[in-house]
JSON list of C-alpha atoms in Angstrom, two decimals:
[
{"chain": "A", "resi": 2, "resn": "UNK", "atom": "CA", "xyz": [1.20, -23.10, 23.51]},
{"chain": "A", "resi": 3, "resn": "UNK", "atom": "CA", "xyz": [0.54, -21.73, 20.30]},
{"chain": "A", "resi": 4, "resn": "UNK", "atom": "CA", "xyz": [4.01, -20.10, 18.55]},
{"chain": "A", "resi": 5, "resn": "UNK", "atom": "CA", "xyz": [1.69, -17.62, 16.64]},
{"chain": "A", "resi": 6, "resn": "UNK", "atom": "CA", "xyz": [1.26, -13.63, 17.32]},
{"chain": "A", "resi": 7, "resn": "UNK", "atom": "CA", "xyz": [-1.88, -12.75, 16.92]},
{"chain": "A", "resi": 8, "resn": "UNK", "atom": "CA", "xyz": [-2.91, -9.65, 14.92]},
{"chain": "A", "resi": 9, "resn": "UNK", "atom": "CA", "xyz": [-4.36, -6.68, 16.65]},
{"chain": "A", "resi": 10, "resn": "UNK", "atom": "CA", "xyz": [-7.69, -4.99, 16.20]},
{"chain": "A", "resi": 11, "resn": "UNK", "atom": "CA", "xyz": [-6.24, -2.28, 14.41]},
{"chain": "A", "resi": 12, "resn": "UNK", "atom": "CA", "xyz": [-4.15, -5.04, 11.75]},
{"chain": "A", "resi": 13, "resn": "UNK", "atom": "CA", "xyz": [-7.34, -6.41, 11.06]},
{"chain": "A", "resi": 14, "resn": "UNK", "atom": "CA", "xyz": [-9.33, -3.26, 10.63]},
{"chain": "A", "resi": 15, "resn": "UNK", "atom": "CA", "xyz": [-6.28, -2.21, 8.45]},
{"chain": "A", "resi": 16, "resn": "UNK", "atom": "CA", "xyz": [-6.73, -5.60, 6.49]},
{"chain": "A", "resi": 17, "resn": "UNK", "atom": "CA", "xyz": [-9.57, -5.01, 5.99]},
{"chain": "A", "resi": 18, "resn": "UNK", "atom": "CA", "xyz": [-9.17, -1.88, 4.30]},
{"chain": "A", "resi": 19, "resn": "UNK", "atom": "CA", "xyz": [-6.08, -2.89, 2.20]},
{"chain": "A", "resi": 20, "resn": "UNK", "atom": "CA", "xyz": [-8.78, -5.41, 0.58]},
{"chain": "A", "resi": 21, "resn": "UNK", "atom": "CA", "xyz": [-10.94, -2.67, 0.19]},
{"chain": "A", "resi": 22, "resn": "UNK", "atom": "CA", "xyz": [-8.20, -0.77, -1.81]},
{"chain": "A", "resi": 23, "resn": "UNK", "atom": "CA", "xyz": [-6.83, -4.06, -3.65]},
{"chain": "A", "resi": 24, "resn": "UNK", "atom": "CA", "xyz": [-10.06, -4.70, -5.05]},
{"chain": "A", "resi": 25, "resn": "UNK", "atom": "CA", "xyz": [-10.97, -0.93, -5.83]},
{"chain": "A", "resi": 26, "resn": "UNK", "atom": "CA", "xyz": [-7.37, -1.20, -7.73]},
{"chain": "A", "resi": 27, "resn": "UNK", "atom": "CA", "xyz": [-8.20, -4.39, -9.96]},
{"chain": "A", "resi": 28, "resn": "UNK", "atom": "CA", "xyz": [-12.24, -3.22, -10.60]},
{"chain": "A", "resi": 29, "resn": "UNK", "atom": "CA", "xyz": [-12.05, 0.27, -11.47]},
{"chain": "A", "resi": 30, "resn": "UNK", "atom": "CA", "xyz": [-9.75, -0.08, -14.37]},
{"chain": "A", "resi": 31, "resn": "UNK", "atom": "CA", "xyz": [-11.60, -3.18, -15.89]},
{"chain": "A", "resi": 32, "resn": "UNK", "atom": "CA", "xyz": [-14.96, -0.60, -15.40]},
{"chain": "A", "resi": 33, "resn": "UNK", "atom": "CA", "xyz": [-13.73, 2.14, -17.38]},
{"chain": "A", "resi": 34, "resn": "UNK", "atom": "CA", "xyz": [-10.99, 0.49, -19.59]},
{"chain": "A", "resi": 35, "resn": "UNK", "atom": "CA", "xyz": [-13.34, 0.26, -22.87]},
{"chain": "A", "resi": 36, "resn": "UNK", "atom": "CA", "xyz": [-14.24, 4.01, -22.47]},
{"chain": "A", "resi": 37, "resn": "UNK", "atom": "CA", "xyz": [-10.25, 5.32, -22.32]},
{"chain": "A", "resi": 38, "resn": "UNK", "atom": "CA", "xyz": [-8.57, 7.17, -25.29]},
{"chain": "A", "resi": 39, "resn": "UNK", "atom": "CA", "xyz": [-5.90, 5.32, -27.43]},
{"chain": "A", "resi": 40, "resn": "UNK", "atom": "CA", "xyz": [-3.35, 7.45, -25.07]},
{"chain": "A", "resi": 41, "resn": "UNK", "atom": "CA", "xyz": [-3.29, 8.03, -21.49]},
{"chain": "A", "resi": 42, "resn": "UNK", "atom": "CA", "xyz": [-1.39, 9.75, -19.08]},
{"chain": "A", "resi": 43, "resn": "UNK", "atom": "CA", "xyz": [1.54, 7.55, -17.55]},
{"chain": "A", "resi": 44, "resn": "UNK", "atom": "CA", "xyz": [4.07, 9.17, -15.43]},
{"chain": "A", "resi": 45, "resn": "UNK", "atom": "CA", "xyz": [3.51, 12.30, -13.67]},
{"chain": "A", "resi": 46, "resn": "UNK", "atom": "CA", "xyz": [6.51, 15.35, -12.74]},
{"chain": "A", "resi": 47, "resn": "UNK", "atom": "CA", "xyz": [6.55, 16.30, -9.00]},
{"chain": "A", "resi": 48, "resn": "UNK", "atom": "CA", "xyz": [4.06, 18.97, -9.51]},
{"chain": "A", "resi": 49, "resn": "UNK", "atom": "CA", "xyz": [1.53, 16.09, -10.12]},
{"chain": "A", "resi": 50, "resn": "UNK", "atom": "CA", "xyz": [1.17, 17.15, -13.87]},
{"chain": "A", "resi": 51, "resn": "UNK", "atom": "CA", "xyz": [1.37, 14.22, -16.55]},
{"chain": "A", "resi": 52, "resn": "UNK", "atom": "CA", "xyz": [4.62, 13.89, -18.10]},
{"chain": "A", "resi": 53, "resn": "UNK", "atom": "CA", "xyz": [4.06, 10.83, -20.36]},
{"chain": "A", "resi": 54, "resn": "UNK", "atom": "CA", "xyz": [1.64, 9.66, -22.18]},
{"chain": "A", "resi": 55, "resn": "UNK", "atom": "CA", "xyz": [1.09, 5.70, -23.54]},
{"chain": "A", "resi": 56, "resn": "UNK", "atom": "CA", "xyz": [-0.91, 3.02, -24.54]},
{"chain": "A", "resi": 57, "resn": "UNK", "atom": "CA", "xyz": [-4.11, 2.75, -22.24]},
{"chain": "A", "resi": 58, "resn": "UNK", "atom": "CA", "xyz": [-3.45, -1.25, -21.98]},
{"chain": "A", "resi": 59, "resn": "UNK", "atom": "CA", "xyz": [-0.26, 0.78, -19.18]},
{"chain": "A", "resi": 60, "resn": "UNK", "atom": "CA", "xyz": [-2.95, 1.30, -17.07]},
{"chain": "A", "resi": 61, "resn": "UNK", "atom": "CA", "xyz": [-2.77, -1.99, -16.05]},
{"chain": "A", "resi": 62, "resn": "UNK", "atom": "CA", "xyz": [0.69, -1.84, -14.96]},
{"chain": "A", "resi": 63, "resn": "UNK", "atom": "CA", "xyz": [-0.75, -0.22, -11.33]},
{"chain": "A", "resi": 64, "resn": "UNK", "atom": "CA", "xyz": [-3.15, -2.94, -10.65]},
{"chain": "A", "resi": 65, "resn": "UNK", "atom": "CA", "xyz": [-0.32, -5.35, -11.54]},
{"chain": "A", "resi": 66, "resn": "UNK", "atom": "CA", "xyz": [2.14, -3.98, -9.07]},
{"chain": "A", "resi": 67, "resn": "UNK", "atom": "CA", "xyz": [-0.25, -2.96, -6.59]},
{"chain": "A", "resi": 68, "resn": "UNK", "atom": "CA", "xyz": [-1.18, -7.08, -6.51]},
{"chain": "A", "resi": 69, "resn": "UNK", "atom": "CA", "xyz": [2.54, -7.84, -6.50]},
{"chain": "A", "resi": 70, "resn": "UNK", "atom": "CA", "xyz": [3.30, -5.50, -3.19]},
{"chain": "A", "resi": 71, "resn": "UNK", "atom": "CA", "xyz": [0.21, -6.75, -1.51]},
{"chain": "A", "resi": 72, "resn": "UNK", "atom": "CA", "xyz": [1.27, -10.30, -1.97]},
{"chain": "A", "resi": 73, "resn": "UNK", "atom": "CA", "xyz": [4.42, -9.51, -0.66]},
{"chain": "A", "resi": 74, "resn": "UNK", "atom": "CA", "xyz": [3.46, -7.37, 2.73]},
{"chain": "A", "resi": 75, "resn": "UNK", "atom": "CA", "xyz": [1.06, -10.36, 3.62]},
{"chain": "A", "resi": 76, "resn": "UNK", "atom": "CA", "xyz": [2.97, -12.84, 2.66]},
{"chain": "A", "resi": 77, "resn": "UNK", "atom": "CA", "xyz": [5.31, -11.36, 4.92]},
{"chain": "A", "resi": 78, "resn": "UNK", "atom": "CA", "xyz": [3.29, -10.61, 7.96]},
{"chain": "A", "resi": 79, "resn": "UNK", "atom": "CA", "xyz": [2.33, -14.18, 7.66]},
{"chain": "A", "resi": 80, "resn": "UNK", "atom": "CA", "xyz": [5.85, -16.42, 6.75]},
{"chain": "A", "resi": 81, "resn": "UNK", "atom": "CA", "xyz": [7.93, -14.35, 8.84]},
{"chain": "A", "resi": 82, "resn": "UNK", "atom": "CA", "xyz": [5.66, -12.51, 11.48]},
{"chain": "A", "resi": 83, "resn": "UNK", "atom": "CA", "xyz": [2.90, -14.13, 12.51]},
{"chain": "A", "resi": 84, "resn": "UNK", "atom": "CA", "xyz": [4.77, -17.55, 12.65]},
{"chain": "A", "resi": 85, "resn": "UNK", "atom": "CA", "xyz": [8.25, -16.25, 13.76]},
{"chain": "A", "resi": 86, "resn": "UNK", "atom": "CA", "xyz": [9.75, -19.25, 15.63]},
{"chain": "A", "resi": 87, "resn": "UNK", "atom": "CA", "xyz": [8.92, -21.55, 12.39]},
{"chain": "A", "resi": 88, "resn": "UNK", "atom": "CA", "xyz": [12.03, -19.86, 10.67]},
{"chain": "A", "resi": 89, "resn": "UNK", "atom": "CA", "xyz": [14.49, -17.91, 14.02]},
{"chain": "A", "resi": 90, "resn": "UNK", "atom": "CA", "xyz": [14.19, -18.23, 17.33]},
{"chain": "A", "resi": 91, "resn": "UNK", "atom": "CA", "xyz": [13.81, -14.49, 18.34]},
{"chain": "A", "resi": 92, "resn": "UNK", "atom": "CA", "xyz": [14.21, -13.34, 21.82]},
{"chain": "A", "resi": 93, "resn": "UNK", "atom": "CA", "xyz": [11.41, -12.09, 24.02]},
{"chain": "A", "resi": 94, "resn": "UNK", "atom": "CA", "xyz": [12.09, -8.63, 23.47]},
{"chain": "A", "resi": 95, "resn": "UNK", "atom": "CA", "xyz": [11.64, -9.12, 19.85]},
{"chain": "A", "resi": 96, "resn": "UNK", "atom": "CA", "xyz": [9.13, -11.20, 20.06]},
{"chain": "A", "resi": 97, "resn": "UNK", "atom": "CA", "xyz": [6.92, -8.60, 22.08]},
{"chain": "A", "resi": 98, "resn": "UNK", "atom": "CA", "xyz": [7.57, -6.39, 18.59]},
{"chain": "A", "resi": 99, "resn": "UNK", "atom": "CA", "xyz": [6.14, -8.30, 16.23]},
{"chain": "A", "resi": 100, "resn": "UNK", "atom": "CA", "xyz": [2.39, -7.16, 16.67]},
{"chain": "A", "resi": 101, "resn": "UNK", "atom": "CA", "xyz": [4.33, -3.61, 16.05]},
{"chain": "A", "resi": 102, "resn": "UNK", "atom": "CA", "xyz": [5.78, -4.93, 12.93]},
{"chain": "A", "resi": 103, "resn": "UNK", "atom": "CA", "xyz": [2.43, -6.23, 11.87]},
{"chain": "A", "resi": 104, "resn": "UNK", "atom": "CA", "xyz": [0.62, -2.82, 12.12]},
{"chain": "A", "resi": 105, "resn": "UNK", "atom": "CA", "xyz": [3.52, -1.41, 10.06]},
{"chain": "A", "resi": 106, "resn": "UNK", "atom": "CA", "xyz": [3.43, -3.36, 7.68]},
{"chain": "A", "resi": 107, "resn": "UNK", "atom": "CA", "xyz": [-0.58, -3.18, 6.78]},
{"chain": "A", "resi": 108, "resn": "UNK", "atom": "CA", "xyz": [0.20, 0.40, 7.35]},
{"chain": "A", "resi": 109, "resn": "UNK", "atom": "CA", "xyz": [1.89, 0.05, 4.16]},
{"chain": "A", "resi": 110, "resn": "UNK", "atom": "CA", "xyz": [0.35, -2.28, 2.42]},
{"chain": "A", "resi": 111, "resn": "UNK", "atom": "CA", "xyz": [-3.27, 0.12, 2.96]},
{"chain": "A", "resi": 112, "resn": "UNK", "atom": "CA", "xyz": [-0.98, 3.08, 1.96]},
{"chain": "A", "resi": 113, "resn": "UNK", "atom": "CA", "xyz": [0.18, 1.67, -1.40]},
{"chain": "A", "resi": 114, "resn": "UNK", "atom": "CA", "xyz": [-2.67, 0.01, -2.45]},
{"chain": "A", "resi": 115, "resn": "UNK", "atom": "CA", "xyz": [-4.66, 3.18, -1.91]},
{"chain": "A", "resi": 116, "resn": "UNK", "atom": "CA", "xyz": [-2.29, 5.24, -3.47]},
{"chain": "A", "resi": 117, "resn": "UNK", "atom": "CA", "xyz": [-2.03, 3.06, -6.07]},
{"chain": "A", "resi": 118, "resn": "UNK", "atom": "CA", "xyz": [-5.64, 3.31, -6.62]},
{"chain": "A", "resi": 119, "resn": "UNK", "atom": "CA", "xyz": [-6.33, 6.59, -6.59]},
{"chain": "A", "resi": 120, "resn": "UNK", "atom": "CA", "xyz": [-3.44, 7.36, -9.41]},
{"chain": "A", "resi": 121, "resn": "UNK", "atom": "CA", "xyz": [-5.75, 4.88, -11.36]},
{"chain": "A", "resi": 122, "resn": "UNK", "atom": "CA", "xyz": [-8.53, 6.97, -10.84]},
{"chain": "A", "resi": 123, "resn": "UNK", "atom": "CA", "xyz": [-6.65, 10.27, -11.57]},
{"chain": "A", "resi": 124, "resn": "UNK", "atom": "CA", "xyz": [-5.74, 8.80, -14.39]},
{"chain": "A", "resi": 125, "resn": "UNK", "atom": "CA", "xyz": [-8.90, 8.30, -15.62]},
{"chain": "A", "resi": 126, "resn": "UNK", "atom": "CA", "xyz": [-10.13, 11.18, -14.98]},
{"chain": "A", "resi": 127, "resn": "UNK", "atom": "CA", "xyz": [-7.17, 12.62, -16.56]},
{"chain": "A", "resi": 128, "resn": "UNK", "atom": "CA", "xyz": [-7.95, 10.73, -19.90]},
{"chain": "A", "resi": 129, "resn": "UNK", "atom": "CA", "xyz": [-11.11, 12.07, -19.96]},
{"chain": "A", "resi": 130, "resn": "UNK", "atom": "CA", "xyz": [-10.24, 15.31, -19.41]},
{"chain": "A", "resi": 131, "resn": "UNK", "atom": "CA", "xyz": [-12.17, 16.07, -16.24]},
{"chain": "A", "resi": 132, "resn": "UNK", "atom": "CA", "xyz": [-8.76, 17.05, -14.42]},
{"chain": "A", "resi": 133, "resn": "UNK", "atom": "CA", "xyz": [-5.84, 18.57, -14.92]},
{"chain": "A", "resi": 134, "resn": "UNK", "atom": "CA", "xyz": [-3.32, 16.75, -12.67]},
{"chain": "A", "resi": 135, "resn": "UNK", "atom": "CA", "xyz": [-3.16, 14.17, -10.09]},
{"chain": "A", "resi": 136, "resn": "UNK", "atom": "CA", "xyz": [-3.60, 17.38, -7.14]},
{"chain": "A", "resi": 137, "resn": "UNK", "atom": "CA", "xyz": [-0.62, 19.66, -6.23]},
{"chain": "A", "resi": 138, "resn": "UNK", "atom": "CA", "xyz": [-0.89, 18.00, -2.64]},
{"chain": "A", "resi": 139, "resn": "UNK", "atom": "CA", "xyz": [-0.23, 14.72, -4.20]},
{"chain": "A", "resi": 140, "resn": "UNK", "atom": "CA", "xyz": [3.37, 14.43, -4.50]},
{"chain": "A", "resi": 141, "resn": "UNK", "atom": "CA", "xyz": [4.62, 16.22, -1.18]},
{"chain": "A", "resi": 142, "resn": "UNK", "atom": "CA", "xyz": [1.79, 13.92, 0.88]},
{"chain": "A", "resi": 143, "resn": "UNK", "atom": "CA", "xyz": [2.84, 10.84, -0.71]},
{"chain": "A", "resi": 144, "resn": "UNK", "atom": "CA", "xyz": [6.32, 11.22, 0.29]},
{"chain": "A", "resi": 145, "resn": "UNK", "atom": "CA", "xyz": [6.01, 13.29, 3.39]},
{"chain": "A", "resi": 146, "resn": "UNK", "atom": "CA", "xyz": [3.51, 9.81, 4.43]},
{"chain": "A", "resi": 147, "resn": "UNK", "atom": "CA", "xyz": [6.58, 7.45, 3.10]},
{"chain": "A", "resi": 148, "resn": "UNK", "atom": "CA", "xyz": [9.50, 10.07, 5.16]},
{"chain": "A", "resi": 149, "resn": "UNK", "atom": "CA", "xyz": [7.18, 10.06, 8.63]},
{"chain": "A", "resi": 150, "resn": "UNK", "atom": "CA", "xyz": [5.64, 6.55, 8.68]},
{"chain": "A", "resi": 151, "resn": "UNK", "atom": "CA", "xyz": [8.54, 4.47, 9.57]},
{"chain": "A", "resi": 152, "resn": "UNK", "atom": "CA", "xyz": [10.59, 7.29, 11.90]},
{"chain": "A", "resi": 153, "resn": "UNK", "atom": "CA", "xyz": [6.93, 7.69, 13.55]},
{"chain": "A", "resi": 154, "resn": "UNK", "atom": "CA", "xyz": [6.44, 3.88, 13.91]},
{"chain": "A", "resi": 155, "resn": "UNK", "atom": "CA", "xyz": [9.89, 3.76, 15.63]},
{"chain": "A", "resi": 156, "resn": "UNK", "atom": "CA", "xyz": [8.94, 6.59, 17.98]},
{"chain": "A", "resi": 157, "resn": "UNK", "atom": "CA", "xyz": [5.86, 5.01, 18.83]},
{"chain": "A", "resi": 158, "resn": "UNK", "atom": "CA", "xyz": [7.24, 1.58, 19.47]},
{"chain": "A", "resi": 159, "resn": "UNK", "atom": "CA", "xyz": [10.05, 2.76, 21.70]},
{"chain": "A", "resi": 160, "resn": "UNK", "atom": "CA", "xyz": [7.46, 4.87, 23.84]},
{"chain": "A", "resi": 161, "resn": "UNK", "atom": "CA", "xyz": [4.70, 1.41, 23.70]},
{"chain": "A", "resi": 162, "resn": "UNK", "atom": "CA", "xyz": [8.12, -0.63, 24.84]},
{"chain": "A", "resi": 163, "resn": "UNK", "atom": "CA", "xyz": [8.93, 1.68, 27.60]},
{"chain": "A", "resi": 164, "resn": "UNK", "atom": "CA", "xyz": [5.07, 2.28, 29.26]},
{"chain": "A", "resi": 165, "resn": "UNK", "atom": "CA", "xyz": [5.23, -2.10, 28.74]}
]
């Protein structure tokens, strides 16, 4: 019997949209990189509004971490997750929330990339003067997403653990 857990429908269809976004990420700046002022926006206040401005070769700083934190979420759902008696010997009980884990975790990984994409394209935009900020709903969505996702994953979990 095969040690793996298997990812779920929804991990996969989450997958595949994290590639979606990682590849959106790396393309769109090497698209419009040639066409970008000298200076472009770099950091953004609360309100969405740019803050800093810097070399247009920062742009690439996004991409670069967006790569990084993608590595990292799948190299975790794989190492630890989807082979989890290969490094601990977890009991049943965690063992049964792994596939759990697993959505969370490409939860994430869509949500960063994404976000991390779209700030590329804001920024863009933003160089070329066809906006004026990255939205006002921007800042309060991103973290309201980051403060509900993980207490919302832990009250769906304990309600999935309790109906199985």
């Amino acid at each position: 019997m095969s040690d793996r857990v298997r990812f779920s429908t929804a991990a996969k269809i989450l997958e595949v949209i994290s590639w979606v976004a990682l590849v959106a990420l790396i393309v769109i700046p090497a698209i419009w990189y040639a066409d970008l002022p000298e200076q472009i926006p770099t950091h953004y206040g609360f309100s969405g509004t740019p803050d800093h401005y810097s070399a247009k070769s920062a742009l690439w700083m996004l991409p670069v971490i967006g790569v990084v934190m993608f590595l990292l979420f799948s190299g975790i759902n794989l190492l630890l997750t989807a082979r989890p008696s290969r490094y601990a010997k977890p009991k049943p009980e965690e063992l049964s929330m792994l596939p759990k884990i697993i959505v969370l975790m490409q939860l994430f990984k869509v949500f960063l990339t994404a976000t991390f994409a779209y700030i590329v394209i804001q920024t863009i935009r933003l160089a070329h003067g066809e906006a004026a900020d990255l939205g006002a709903w921007f800042p309060p969505t991103f973290f309201g997403v980051i403060v509900i996702l993980l207490p919302g994953f832990l009250v769906w979990s304990v309600k999935a653990g309790k109906k199985g």
